[in-house]
Coordinates of N, CA, C and O in Angstrom, one line a residue:
M1 N 9.5 11.4 -6.1 CA 9.0 10.5 -5.2 C 9.8 9.2 -5.2 O 10.0 8.7 -6.3
P2 N 10.3 8.7 -4.1 CA 11.2 7.5 -4.2 C 10.5 6.2 -4.1 O 11.2 5.2 -4.0
T3 N 9.2 6.1 -4.2 CA 8.5 4.9 -4.4 C 7.5 5.0 -5.5 O 7.2 6.1 -5.9
F4 N 7.1 3.9 -6.0 CA 6.0 3.9 -7.0 C 5.0 2.8 -6.7 O 5.4 1.7 -6.5
L5 N 3.8 3.2 -6.5 CA 2.7 2.3 -6.1 C 1.8 2.1 -7.3 O 1.2 3.1 -7.8
A6 N 1.6 0.9 -7.8 CA 0.8 0.7 -9.0 C -0.3 -0.3 -8.6 O 0.0 -1.3 -8.0
A7 N -1.5 0.1 -9.0 CA -2.7 -0.8 -8.8 C -3.8 -0.4 -9.8 O -3.7 0.6 -10.4
G8 N -4.8 -1.3 -9.8 CA -5.9 -0.9 -10.7 C -6.7 0.2 -10.1 O -6.5 0.6 -8.9
P9 N -7.6 0.9 -10.8 CA -8.3 2.1 -10.4 C -9.2 1.8 -9.2 O -9.3 2.6 -8.3
D10 N -9.9 0.7 -9.2 CA -10.9 0.4 -8.1 C -10.8 -1.0 -7.7 O -10.4 -1.9 -8.5
A11 N -11.2 -1.3 -6.5 CA -11.2 -2.7 -5.9 C -12.7 -3.1 -5.8 O -13.6 -2.2 -5.7
T12 N -13.0 -4.4 -5.9 CA -14.3 -4.9 -5.7 C -14.4 -5.6 -4.4 O -13.6 -6.5 -4.2
S13 N -15.5 -5.3 -3.6 CA -15.7 -6.0 -2.4 C -15.8 -7.5 -2.7 O -16.4 -7.9 -3.7
G14 N -15.2 -8.3 -1.8 CA -15.3 -9.8 -2.0 C -14.3 -10.3 -3.0 O -14.2 -11.5 -3.2
S15 N -13.5 -9.5 -3.5 CA -12.5 -9.9 -4.5 C -11.1 -9.7 -3.9 O -10.9 -9.5 -2.7
S16 N -10.1 -9.6 -4.8 CA -8.7 -9.4 -4.4 C -8.2 -8.1 -5.1 O -8.7 -7.8 -6.2
Y17 N -7.3 -7.4 -4.5 CA -6.7 -6.2 -5.0 C -5.2 -6.3 -4.8 O -4.7 -6.6 -3.7
F18 N -4.4 -6.0 -5.9 CA -3.0 -6.1 -5.8 C -2.3 -4.8 -6.0 O -2.7 -4.0 -6.9
V19 N -1.4 -4.5 -5.2 CA -0.6 -3.2 -5.3 C 0.9 -3.6 -5.4 O 1.4 -4.3 -4.5
T20 N 1.5 -3.2 -6.5 CA 2.9 -3.4 -6.7 C 3.7 -2.2 -6.1 O 3.3 -1.0 -6.5
V21 N 4.7 -2.4 -5.3 CA 5.5 -1.4 -4.7 C 6.9 -1.5 -5.2 O 7.5 -2.5 -5.1
S22 N 7.3 -0.4 -5.8 CA 8.7 -0.3 -6.4 C 9.4 0.8 -5.6 O 8.9 1.9 -5.4
F23 N 10.6 0.4 -5.1 CA 11.4 1.3 -4.3 C 12.6 1.9 -5.1 O 13.3 1.2 -5.8
F24 N 12.8 3.2 -4.9 CA 13.9 3.9 -5.6 C 14.6 4.8 -4.7 O 14.0 5.4 -3.7
D25 N 15.9 5.0 -4.9 CA 16.6 6.0 -4.1 C 16.4 7.4 -4.6 O 15.6 7.6 -5.6
E26 N 17.1 8.4 -4.1 CA 16.9 9.8 -4.4 C 17.4 10.1 -5.9 O 17.0 11.2 -6.4
I27 N 18.1 9.3 -6.5 CA 18.5 9.5 -7.9 C 17.7 8.7 -8.9 O 18.0 8.7 -10.1
G28 N 16.8 7.9 -8.4 CA 15.9 7.1 -9.3 C 16.4 5.7 -9.5 O 15.8 5.0 -10.4
D29 N 17.4 5.2 -8.8 CA 17.9 3.8 -9.0 C 17.1 2.9 -8.1 O 16.7 3.3 -6.9
A30 N 16.8 1.7 -8.6 CA 16.0 0.8 -7.7 C 16.9 0.5 -6.5 O 18.1 0.4 -6.6
V31 N 16.2 0.3 -5.4 CA 16.9 0.1 -4.1 C 16.1 -1.0 -3.3 O 14.9 -1.1 -3.4
I32 N 16.8 -1.8 -2.6 CA 16.2 -2.8 -1.7 C 16.2 -2.1 -0.3 O 17.3 -1.8 0.3
P33 N 15.0 -1.9 0.3 CA 15.0 -1.2 1.6 C 15.5 -2.1 2.7 O 15.6 -3.3 2.6
I34 N 15.9 -1.4 3.8 CA 16.3 -2.1 5.0 C 15.1 -2.7 5.7 O 15.1 -3.8 6.2
S35 N 14.1 -1.9 5.7 CA 12.8 -2.3 6.3 C 11.7 -1.7 5.5 O 11.8 -0.7 4.8
A36 N 10.5 -2.4 5.5 CA 9.3 -1.9 4.8 C 8.1 -2.4 5.4 O 8.0 -3.6 5.8
K37 N 7.1 -1.6 5.6 CA 5.8 -2.0 6.2 C 4.7 -1.2 5.5 O 4.9 -0.2 4.8
W38 N 3.5 -1.6 5.8 CA 2.3 -0.9 5.2 C 1.2 -0.9 6.2 O 1.1 -1.7 7.1
K39 N 0.2 0.0 5.9 CA -1.0 0.1 6.7 C -2.2 0.4 5.7 O -2.0 1.0 4.7
L40 N -3.4 0.0 6.1 CA -4.6 0.2 5.4 C -5.6 1.0 6.2 O -5.9 0.5 7.3
T41 N -6.0 2.1 5.6 CA -7.0 2.9 6.4 C -8.2 3.2 5.4 O -8.1 3.0 4.2
D42 N -9.3 3.7 6.1 CA -10.4 4.1 5.3 C -10.2 5.6 4.9 O -9.1 6.1 5.1
G43 N -11.1 6.2 4.2 CA -10.9 7.5 3.7 C -10.8 8.6 4.8 O -10.3 9.7 4.6
N44 N -11.1 8.2 6.1 CA -11.0 9.1 7.2 C -9.8 8.8 8.1 O -9.6 9.4 9.2
G45 N -9.0 7.8 7.8 CA -7.8 7.5 8.5 C -7.9 6.4 9.5 O -7.0 6.1 10.2
A46 N -9.1 5.8 9.6 CA -9.3 4.7 10.6 C -8.7 3.4 10.0 O -8.9 3.1 8.8
I47 N -8.0 2.7 10.9 CA -7.3 1.4 10.4 C -8.4 0.4 10.0 O -9.4 0.2 10.7
I48 N -8.2 -0.3 8.9 CA -9.1 -1.3 8.4 C -8.5 -2.7 8.7 O -7.3 -2.9 8.4
N49 N -9.3 -3.6 9.3 CA -8.9 -5.0 9.4 C -7.6 -5.2 10.2 O -6.8 -6.1 9.9
N50 N -7.3 -4.3 11.2 CA -6.1 -4.4 12.0 C -4.8 -4.4 11.1 O -3.8 -4.9 11.5
R51 N -4.9 -3.7 9.9 CA -3.7 -3.7 9.0 C -2.9 -2.4 9.3 O -3.0 -1.4 8.6
S52 N -2.1 -2.5 10.4 CA -1.2 -1.4 10.7 C 0.2 -2.0 11.0 O 0.3 -3.0 11.7
D53 N 1.2 -1.4 10.4 CA 2.6 -1.8 10.6 C 2.8 -3.3 10.1 O 3.4 -4.1 10.8
V54 N 2.2 -3.6 9.0 CA 2.3 -5.0 8.4 C 3.7 -5.0 7.6 O 3.9 -4.2 6.7
N55 N 4.5 -5.9 8.0 CA 5.8 -6.1 7.3 C 5.6 -6.5 5.9 O 4.7 -7.3 5.6
I56 N 6.5 -6.1 5.1 CA 6.6 -6.5 3.7 C 7.7 -7.5 3.5 O 8.9 -7.2 3.4
P57 N 7.4 -8.8 3.6 CA 8.5 -9.8 3.4 C 8.3 -10.6 2.1 O 7.1 -10.7 1.7
P58 N 9.3 -11.0 1.4 CA 10.6 -10.6 1.6 C 10.8 -9.3 1.1 O 10.1 -8.9 0.1
I59 N 11.7 -8.5 1.6 CA 12.0 -7.1 1.1 C 12.8 -7.2 -0.2 O 13.9 -7.8 -0.2
K60 N 12.3 -6.6 -1.2 CA 12.9 -6.6 -2.5 C 12.7 -5.2 -3.1 O 12.0 -4.4 -2.6
A61 N 13.4 -4.9 -4.2 CA 13.2 -3.7 -4.9 C 11.8 -3.5 -5.4 O 11.3 -2.4 -5.5
I62 N 11.1 -4.6 -5.7 CA 9.7 -4.6 -6.2 C 9.0 -5.6 -5.3 O 9.4 -6.8 -5.3
S63 N 7.9 -5.2 -4.6 CA 7.2 -6.2 -3.8 C 5.7 -6.1 -4.2 O 5.3 -5.1 -4.7
L64 N 4.9 -7.1 -3.8 CA 3.5 -7.1 -4.1 C 2.7 -7.2 -2.8 O 3.1 -8.0 -1.9
I65 N 1.8 -6.3 -2.6 CA 0.8 -6.4 -1.4 C -0.5 -6.9 -2.0 O -1.0 -6.3 -2.9
V66 N -1.0 -7.9 -1.3 CA -2.3 -8.5 -1.7 C -3.4 -8.1 -0.7 O -3.2 -8.5 0.5
L67 N -4.5 -7.5 -1.1 CA -5.6 -7.2 -0.2 C -6.8 -8.1 -0.6 O -7.0 -8.3 -1.8
S68 N -7.5 -8.6 0.3 CA -8.7 -9.3 0.0 C -9.6 -9.5 1.3 O -9.2 -9.0 2.4
G69 N -10.7 -10.1 1.2 CA -11.6 -10.4 2.3 C -12.0 -9.1 3.1 O -12.5 -8.2 2.5
E70 N -11.7 -9.1 4.4 CA -12.1 -8.0 5.2 C -11.4 -6.7 4.9 O -11.8 -5.6 5.3
D71 N -10.3 -6.8 4.1 CA -9.6 -5.6 3.7 C -10.5 -4.7 2.8 O -10.3 -3.5 2.7
L72 N -11.4 -5.4 2.1 CA -12.1 -4.7 1.0 C -13.6 -4.8 1.3 O -14.4 -4.6 0.3
E73 N -14.1 -4.9 2.5 CA -15.5 -4.9 2.8 C -16.1 -3.5 2.6 O -15.7 -2.5 3.2
Y74 N -17.1 -3.4 1.7 CA -17.7 -2.2 1.3 C -18.4 -1.5 2.5 O -18.3 -0.3 2.6
Q75 N -19.0 -2.3 3.4 CA -19.7 -1.7 4.5 C -18.7 -0.9 5.5 O -19.2 -0.2 6.3
D76 N -17.4 -1.1 5.4 CA -16.4 -0.4 6.2 C -16.1 1.0 5.5 O -15.2 1.6 5.9
G77 N -16.8 1.3 4.5 CA -16.5 2.6 3.7 C -16.1 2.3 2.3 O -15.5 1.2 2.1
G78 N -16.4 3.2 1.4 CA -16.1 2.9 0.0 C -14.7 3.4 -0.5 O -14.5 3.5 -1.7
E79 N -13.9 3.8 0.5 CA -12.5 4.2 0.1 C -11.5 3.7 1.0 O -11.7 3.4 2.2
R80 N -10.3 3.4 0.4 CA -9.1 2.9 1.2 C -7.9 3.7 0.8 O -7.8 4.2 -0.3
V81 N -7.0 3.8 1.8 CA -5.7 4.4 1.6 C -4.6 3.4 2.0 O -4.7 2.9 3.2
L82 N -3.8 2.9 1.2 CA -2.7 2.0 1.5 C -1.4 2.9 1.6 O -1.1 3.6 0.6
T83 N -0.8 2.9 2.8 CA 0.4 3.7 3.0 C 1.6 2.8 3.2 O 1.5 1.8 4.0
V84 N 2.7 3.0 2.5 CA 3.9 2.2 2.6 C 5.0 3.1 3.3 O 5.2 4.3 2.9
E85 N 5.7 2.6 4.3 CA 6.8 3.3 4.9 C 8.0 2.3 4.9 O 7.9 1.2 5.2
A86 N 9.2 2.9 4.5 CA 10.4 2.1 4.4 C 11.6 2.9 4.8 O 11.5 4.2 4.8
T87 N 12.7 2.3 5.0 CA 14.0 3.0 5.2 C 15.0 2.3 4.3 O 14.9 1.1 4.0
Y88 N 16.0 3.1 3.8 CA 17.0 2.6 2.9 C 18.3 3.3 3.2 O 18.4 4.4 3.8
N89 N 19.4 2.7 2.7 CA 20.7 3.4 2.8 C 21.1 3.8 1.3 O 20.8 3.1 0.4
S90 N 21.9 4.9 1.3 CA 22.4 5.3 0.0 C 23.8 6.0 0.3 O 24.2 6.1 1.4
L91 N 24.4 6.5 -0.8 CA 25.6 7.3 -0.6 C 25.4 8.6 0.2 O 26.3 9.1 0.7
N92 N 24.1 9.0 0.2 CA 23.8 10.3 0.9 C 23.3 10.1 2.3 O 23.0 11.1 2.9
G93 N 23.3 8.9 2.8 CA 22.9 8.7 4.2 C 22.4 7.3 4.5 O 22.2 6.5 3.6
S94 N 22.2 7.1 5.8 CA 21.7 5.8 6.3 C 20.3 5.9 6.9 O 20.0 7.0 7.4
N95 N 19.6 4.9 6.8 CA 18.2 4.9 7.4 C 17.4 6.0 6.9 O 16.6 6.7 7.6
L96 N 17.4 6.3 5.6 CA 16.7 7.4 5.0 C 15.2 6.9 4.8 O 14.9 5.8 4.4
P97 N 14.2 7.8 5.1 CA 12.8 7.3 5.1 C 12.2 7.4 3.7 O 12.6 8.3 2.9
L98 N 11.3 6.5 3.4 CA 10.5 6.5 2.2 C 9.0 6.4 2.7 O 8.7 5.5 3.5
V99 N 8.2 7.3 2.3 CA 6.7 7.2 2.6 C 5.9 7.5 1.4 O 6.2 8.5 0.7
D100 N 4.9 6.7 1.1 CA 4.1 6.9 -0.1 C 2.7 6.3 0.2 O 2.6 5.4 1.0
S101 N 1.7 6.7 -0.5 CA 0.4 6.1 -0.3 C -0.4 6.1 -1.6 O -0.1 6.9 -2.6
I102 N -1.4 5.2 -1.7 CA -2.3 5.2 -2.9 C -3.7 5.1 -2.3 O -4.0 4.4 -1.3
R103 N -4.6 5.9 -2.9 CA -6.0 5.9 -2.5 C -6.8 5.3 -3.6 O -6.6 5.5 -4.8
F104 N -7.7 4.4 -3.2 CA -8.6 3.7 -4.2 C -10.0 3.5 -3.6 O -10.2 3.6 -2.4
R105 N -10.9 3.3 -4.5 CA -12.3 3.1 -4.1 C -12.7 1.6 -4.1 O -12.1 0.8 -4.8
I106 N -13.7 1.3 -3.3 CA -14.3 0.0 -3.3 C -15.6 0.0 -4.0 O -16.4 0.9 -3.8
I107 N -15.8 -1.0 -4.9 CA -17.1 -1.2 -5.6 C -17.9 -2.2 -4.8 O -17.3 -3.3 -4.6
D108 N -19.1 -1.9 -4.5 CA -20.0 -2.9 -3.8 C -20.4 -3.9 -4.9 O -21.0 -3.6 -5.8
A109 N -19.9 -5.2 -4.7 CA -20.2 -6.2 -5.7 C -21.6 -6.5 -5.9 O -22.0 -6.9 -7.0
E110 N -22.5 -6.3 -4.9 CA -23.9 -6.6 -5.0 C -24.7 -5.5 -5.7 O -25.5 -5.8 -6.6
S111 N -24.4 -4.3 -5.4 CA -25.2 -3.1 -5.9 C -24.5 -2.4 -7.1 O -25.1 -1.7 -7.9
G112 N -23.1 -2.6 -7.2 CA -22.4 -1.9 -8.2 C -22.1 -0.5 -7.8 O -21.5 0.3 -8.6
I113 N -22.4 -0.1 -6.6 CA -22.1 1.3 -6.2 C -20.6 1.4 -6.0 O -20.0 0.6 -5.3
I114 N -20.1 2.5 -6.4 CA -18.7 2.8 -6.3 C -18.5 3.8 -5.1 O -19.2 4.8 -5.1
G115 N -17.6 3.5 -4.2 CA -17.4 4.3 -3.0 C -17.0 5.7 -3.2 O -16.7 6.3 -4.0

């Protein structure tokens, strides 16, 4: 897999959630993508909080995506999927695609229920 998404196991509604995105080429070397964007969906694929095709600026080999507020509202469902799409160049080609996702649950801060 040419990306690595790292985050805590669960997010808490009303709090913040951080996802570190690391980009790698086909041989495992860190790479700075030409373009990178992300989207946030619920467990059924519905876009959450209009978070579709969100650019990742500045583009670096390692970037941080911060989710908070309406991104993590428990009443919108107890599960989220963050998907990252990017393109990069290497010795093996130009505009090569990278796609990866991470699935995590939302904890309702008031009841403690885990999605």
